[in-house]
Tab-separated table of C-alpha atoms in Angstrom:
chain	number	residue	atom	x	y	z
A	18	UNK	CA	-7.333	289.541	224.720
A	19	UNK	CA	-7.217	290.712	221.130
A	20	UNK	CA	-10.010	289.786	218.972
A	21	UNK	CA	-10.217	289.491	215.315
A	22	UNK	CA	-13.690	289.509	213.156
A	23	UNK	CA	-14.561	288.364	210.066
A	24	UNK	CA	-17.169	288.754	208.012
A	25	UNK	CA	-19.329	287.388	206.416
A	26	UNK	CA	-18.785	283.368	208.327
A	27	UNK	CA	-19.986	282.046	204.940
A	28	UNK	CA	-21.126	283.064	201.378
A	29	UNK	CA	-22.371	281.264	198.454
A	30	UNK	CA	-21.984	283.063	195.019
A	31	UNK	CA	-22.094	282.190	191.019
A	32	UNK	CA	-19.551	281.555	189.075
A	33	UNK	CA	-17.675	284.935	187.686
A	34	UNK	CA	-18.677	287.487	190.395
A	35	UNK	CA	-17.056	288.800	193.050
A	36	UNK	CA	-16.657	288.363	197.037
A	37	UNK	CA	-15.347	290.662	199.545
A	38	UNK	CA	-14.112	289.281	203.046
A	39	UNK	CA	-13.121	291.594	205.828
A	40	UNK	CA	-11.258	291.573	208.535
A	41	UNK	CA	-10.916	293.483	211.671
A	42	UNK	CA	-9.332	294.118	214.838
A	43	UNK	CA	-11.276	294.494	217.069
A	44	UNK	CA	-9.284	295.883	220.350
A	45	UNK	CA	-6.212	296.932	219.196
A	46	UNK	CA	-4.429	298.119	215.953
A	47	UNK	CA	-2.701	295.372	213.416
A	48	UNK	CA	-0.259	297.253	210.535
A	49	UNK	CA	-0.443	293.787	209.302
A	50	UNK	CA	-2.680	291.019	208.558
A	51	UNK	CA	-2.689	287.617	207.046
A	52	UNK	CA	-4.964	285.941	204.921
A	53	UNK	CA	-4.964	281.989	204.857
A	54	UNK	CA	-6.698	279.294	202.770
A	55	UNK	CA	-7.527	276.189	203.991
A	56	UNK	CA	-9.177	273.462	202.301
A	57	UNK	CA	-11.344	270.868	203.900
A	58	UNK	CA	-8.855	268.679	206.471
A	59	UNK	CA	-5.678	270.074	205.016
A	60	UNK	CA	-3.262	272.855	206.633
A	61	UNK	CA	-3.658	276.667	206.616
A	62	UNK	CA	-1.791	278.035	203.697
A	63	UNK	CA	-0.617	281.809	203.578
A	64	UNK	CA	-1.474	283.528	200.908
A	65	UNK	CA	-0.684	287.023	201.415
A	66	UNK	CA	0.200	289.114	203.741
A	67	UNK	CA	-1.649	292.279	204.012
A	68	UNK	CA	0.094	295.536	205.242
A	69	UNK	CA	-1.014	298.984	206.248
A	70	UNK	CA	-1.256	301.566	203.612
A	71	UNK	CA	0.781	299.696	201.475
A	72	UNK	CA	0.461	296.667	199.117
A	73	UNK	CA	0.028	293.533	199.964
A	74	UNK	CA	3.098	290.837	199.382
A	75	UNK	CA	1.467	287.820	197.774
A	76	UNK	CA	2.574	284.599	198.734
A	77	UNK	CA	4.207	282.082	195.513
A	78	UNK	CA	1.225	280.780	193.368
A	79	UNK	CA	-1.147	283.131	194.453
A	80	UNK	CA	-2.973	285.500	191.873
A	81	UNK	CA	-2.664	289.076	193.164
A	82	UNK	CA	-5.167	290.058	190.308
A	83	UNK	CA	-8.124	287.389	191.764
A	84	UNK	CA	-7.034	287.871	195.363
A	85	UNK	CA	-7.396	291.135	195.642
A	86	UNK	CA	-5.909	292.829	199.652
A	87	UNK	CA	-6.848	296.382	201.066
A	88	UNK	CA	-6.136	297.431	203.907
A	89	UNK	CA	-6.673	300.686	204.507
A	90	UNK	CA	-6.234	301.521	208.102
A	91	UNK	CA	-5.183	299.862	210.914
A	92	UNK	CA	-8.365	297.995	211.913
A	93	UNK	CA	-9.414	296.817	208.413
A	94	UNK	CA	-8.399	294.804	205.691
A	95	UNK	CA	-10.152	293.010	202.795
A	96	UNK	CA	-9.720	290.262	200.494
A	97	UNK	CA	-12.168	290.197	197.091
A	98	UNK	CA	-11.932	287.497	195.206
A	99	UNK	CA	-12.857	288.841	191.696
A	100	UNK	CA	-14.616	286.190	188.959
A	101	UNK	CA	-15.165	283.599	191.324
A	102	UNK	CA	-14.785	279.856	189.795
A	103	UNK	CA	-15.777	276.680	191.898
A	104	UNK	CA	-12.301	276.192	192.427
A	105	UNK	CA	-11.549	279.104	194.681
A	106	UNK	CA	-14.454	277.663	197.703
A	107	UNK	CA	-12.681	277.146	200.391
A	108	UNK	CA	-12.448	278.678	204.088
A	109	UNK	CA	-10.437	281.971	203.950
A	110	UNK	CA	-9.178	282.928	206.910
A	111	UNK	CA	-7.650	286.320	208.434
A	112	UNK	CA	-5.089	286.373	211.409
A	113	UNK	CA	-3.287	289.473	212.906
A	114	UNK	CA	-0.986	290.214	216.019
A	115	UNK	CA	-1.209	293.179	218.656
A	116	UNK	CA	2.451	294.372	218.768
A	117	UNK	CA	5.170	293.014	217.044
A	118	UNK	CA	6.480	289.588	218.996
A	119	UNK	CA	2.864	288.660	220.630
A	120	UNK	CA	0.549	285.523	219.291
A	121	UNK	CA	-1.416	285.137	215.899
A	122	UNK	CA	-4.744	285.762	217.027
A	123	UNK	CA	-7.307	284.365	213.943
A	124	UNK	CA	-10.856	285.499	212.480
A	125	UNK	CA	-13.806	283.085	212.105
A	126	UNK	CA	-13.465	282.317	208.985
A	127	UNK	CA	-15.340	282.949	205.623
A	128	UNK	CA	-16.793	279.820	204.140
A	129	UNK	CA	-16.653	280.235	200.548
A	130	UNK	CA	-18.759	278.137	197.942
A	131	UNK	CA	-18.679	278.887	194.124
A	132	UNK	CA	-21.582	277.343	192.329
B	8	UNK	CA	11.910	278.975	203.578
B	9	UNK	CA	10.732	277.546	206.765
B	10	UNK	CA	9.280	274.262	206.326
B	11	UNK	CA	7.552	272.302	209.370
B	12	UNK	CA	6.866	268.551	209.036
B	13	UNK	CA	3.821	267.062	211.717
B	14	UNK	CA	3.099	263.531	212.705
B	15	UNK	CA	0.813	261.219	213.396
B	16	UNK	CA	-1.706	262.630	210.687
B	17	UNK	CA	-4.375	261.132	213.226
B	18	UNK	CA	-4.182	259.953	216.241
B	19	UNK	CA	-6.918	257.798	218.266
B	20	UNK	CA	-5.978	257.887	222.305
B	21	UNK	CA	-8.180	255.929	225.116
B	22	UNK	CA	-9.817	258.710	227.452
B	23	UNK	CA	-7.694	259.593	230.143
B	24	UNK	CA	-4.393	258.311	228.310
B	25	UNK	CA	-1.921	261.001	226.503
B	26	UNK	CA	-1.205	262.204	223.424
B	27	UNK	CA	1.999	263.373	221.586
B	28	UNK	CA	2.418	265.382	218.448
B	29	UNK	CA	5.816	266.022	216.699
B	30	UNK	CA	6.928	268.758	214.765
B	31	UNK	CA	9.650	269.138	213.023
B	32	UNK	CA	11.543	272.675	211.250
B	33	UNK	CA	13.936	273.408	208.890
B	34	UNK	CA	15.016	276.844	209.889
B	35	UNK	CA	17.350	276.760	212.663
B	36	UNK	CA	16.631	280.432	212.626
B	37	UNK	CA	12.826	279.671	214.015
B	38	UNK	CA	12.388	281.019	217.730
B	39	UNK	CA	9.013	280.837	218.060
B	40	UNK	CA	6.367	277.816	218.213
B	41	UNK	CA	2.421	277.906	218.715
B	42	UNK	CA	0.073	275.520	218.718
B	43	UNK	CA	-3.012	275.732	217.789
B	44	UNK	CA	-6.461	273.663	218.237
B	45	UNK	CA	-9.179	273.896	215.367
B	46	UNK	CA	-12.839	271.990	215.845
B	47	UNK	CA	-14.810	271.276	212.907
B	48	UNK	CA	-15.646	275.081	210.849
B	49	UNK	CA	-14.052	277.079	213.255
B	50	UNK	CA	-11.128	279.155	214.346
B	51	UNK	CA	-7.905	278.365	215.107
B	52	UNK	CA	-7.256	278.615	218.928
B	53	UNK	CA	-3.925	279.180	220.704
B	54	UNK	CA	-3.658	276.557	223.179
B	55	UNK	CA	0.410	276.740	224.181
B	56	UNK	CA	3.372	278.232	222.408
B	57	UNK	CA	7.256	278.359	223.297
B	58	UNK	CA	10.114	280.878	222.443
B	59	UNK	CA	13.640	279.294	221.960
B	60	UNK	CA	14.709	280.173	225.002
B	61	UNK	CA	12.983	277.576	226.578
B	62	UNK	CA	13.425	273.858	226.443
B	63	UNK	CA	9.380	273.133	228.391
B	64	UNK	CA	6.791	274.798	229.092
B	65	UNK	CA	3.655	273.899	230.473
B	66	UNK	CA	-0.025	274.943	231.125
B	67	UNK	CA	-2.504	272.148	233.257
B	68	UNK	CA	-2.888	268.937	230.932
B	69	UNK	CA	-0.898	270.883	228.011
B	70	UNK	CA	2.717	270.529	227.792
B	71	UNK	CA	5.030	271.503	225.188
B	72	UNK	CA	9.221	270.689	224.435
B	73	UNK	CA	11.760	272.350	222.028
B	74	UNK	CA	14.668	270.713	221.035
B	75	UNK	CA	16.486	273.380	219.536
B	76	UNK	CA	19.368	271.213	218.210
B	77	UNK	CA	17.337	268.345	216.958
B	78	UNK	CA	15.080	271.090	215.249
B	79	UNK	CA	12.003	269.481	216.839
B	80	UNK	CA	9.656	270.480	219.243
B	81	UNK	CA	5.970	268.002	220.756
B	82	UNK	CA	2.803	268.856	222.415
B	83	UNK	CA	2.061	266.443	225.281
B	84	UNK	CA	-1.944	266.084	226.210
B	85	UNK	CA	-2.171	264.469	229.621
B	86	UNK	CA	-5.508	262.716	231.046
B	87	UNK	CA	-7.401	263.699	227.736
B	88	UNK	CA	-11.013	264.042	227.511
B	89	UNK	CA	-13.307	264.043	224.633
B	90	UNK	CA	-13.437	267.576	224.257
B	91	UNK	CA	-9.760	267.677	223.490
B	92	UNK	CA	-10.738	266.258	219.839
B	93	UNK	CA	-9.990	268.495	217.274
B	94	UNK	CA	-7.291	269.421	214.436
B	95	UNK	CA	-4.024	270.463	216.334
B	96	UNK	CA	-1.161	272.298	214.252
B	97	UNK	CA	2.181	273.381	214.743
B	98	UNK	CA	3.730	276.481	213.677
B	99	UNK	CA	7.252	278.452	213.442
B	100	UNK	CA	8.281	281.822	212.860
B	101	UNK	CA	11.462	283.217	212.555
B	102	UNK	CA	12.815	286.136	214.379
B	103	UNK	CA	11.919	288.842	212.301
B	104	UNK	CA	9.097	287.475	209.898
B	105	UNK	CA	5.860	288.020	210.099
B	106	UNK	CA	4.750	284.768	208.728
B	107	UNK	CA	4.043	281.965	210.178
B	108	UNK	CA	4.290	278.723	208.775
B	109	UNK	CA	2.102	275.732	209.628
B	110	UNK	CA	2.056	271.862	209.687
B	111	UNK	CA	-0.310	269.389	207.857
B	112	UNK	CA	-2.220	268.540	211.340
B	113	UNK	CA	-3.242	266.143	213.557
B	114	UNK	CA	-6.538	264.972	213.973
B	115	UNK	CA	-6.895	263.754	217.648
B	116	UNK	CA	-9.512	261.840	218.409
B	117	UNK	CA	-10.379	260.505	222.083
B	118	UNK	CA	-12.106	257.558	222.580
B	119	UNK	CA	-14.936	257.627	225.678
């Protein structure tokens, strides 16, 4: 079945530096990922969608300057999350389909904590 | 845009008893429903999902309905055990969008 990765599973960083989170496929090719937030015992929110040697489409509410999305071939995307504040920890989590109509497959997550 | 209402929040069920969980969508143009099972810091796992085609569909203890005129669709646990605790969420996705949009969640518990 299709796999997805993540990496790192968790990361602890200071205040005002930077994180990058990828994201791969691991058995088949995705032109598009997602990227989720969920904080602790609430739903998984979208926050972008990340396509394929184009830019990403940012969900409402989410900064595309702090979140930033690459995704520069098929098996790869990443999400940076530039000047870090305590508010952004959270679990970030990837997702991404093999072929067009088949199930969200998701990534392990990346525990994020801001100190 | 889509929106997808879930219910109970929690839900405590006696071992070997069932569990429901109802979900709800605004978008009659949804055709497609997961749902998914998350324990504690991990993944979200696929355990069942239906196309609009279909009014049931069913896999061992797992069961899920669509209503397509009512808008709602349930996932039916039979003879539970206690490793079917976890977070369960619903999902839609319309015919020709990527996304897919979630509900709040269950927490299931099941009670030795």
């Amino acid at each position: 079945g299709a796999v997805v990765s993540q990496h790192p599973s968790w990361v602890i960083c200071k205040s005002g530096t930077s994180v990058k989170i990828e994201c791969r496929s691991l058995d088949f090719q995705a032109t598009t990922m997602f990227w989720y937030r969920q904080f602790p015992k609430q739903s998984l929110m979208l926050m972008a969608t990340s396509n394929e040697g184009s830019k990403a489409t940012y969900e409402q509410g989410v900064e595309k300057d702090k979140f930033l999305i690459n995704h520069a071939s098929l098996t790869l995307s990443t999400l940076t999350v530039t000047s870090a504040h305590p508010e952004d920890s959270s679990f970030y989590i990837c997702s991404a389909r093999d072929g067009g109509d088949s199930p969200l497959h998701f990534g392990n997550g990346t525990r994020l904590t801001v100190t | 845009g889509e929106n997808v209402e879930q219910h109970p929040s929690t839900l405590s069920v006696q071992e070997g008893d069932s569990a429901v969980i109802k979900c709800t969508y605004s978008d009659s143009a949804s055709n497609y429903f997961p749902w998914y099972k998350q324990e504690l810091g991990k993944r979200p796992q696929l355990i069942i999902d239906i196309r609009s085609n279909v009014g049931e569909k069913k896999d061992q203890r797992i069961a899920v309905t669509l209503n397509k005129t009512a808008k709602h669709f349930s996932l039916h646990i039979t003879e539970t055990q206690p490793e079917d605790s976890a977070v369960y969420f619903c999902a839609a996705r319309t015919f020709g969008n990527e996304k897919l949009t979630f509900g709040t969640g269950t927490r299931l518990t099941i009670i030795p």
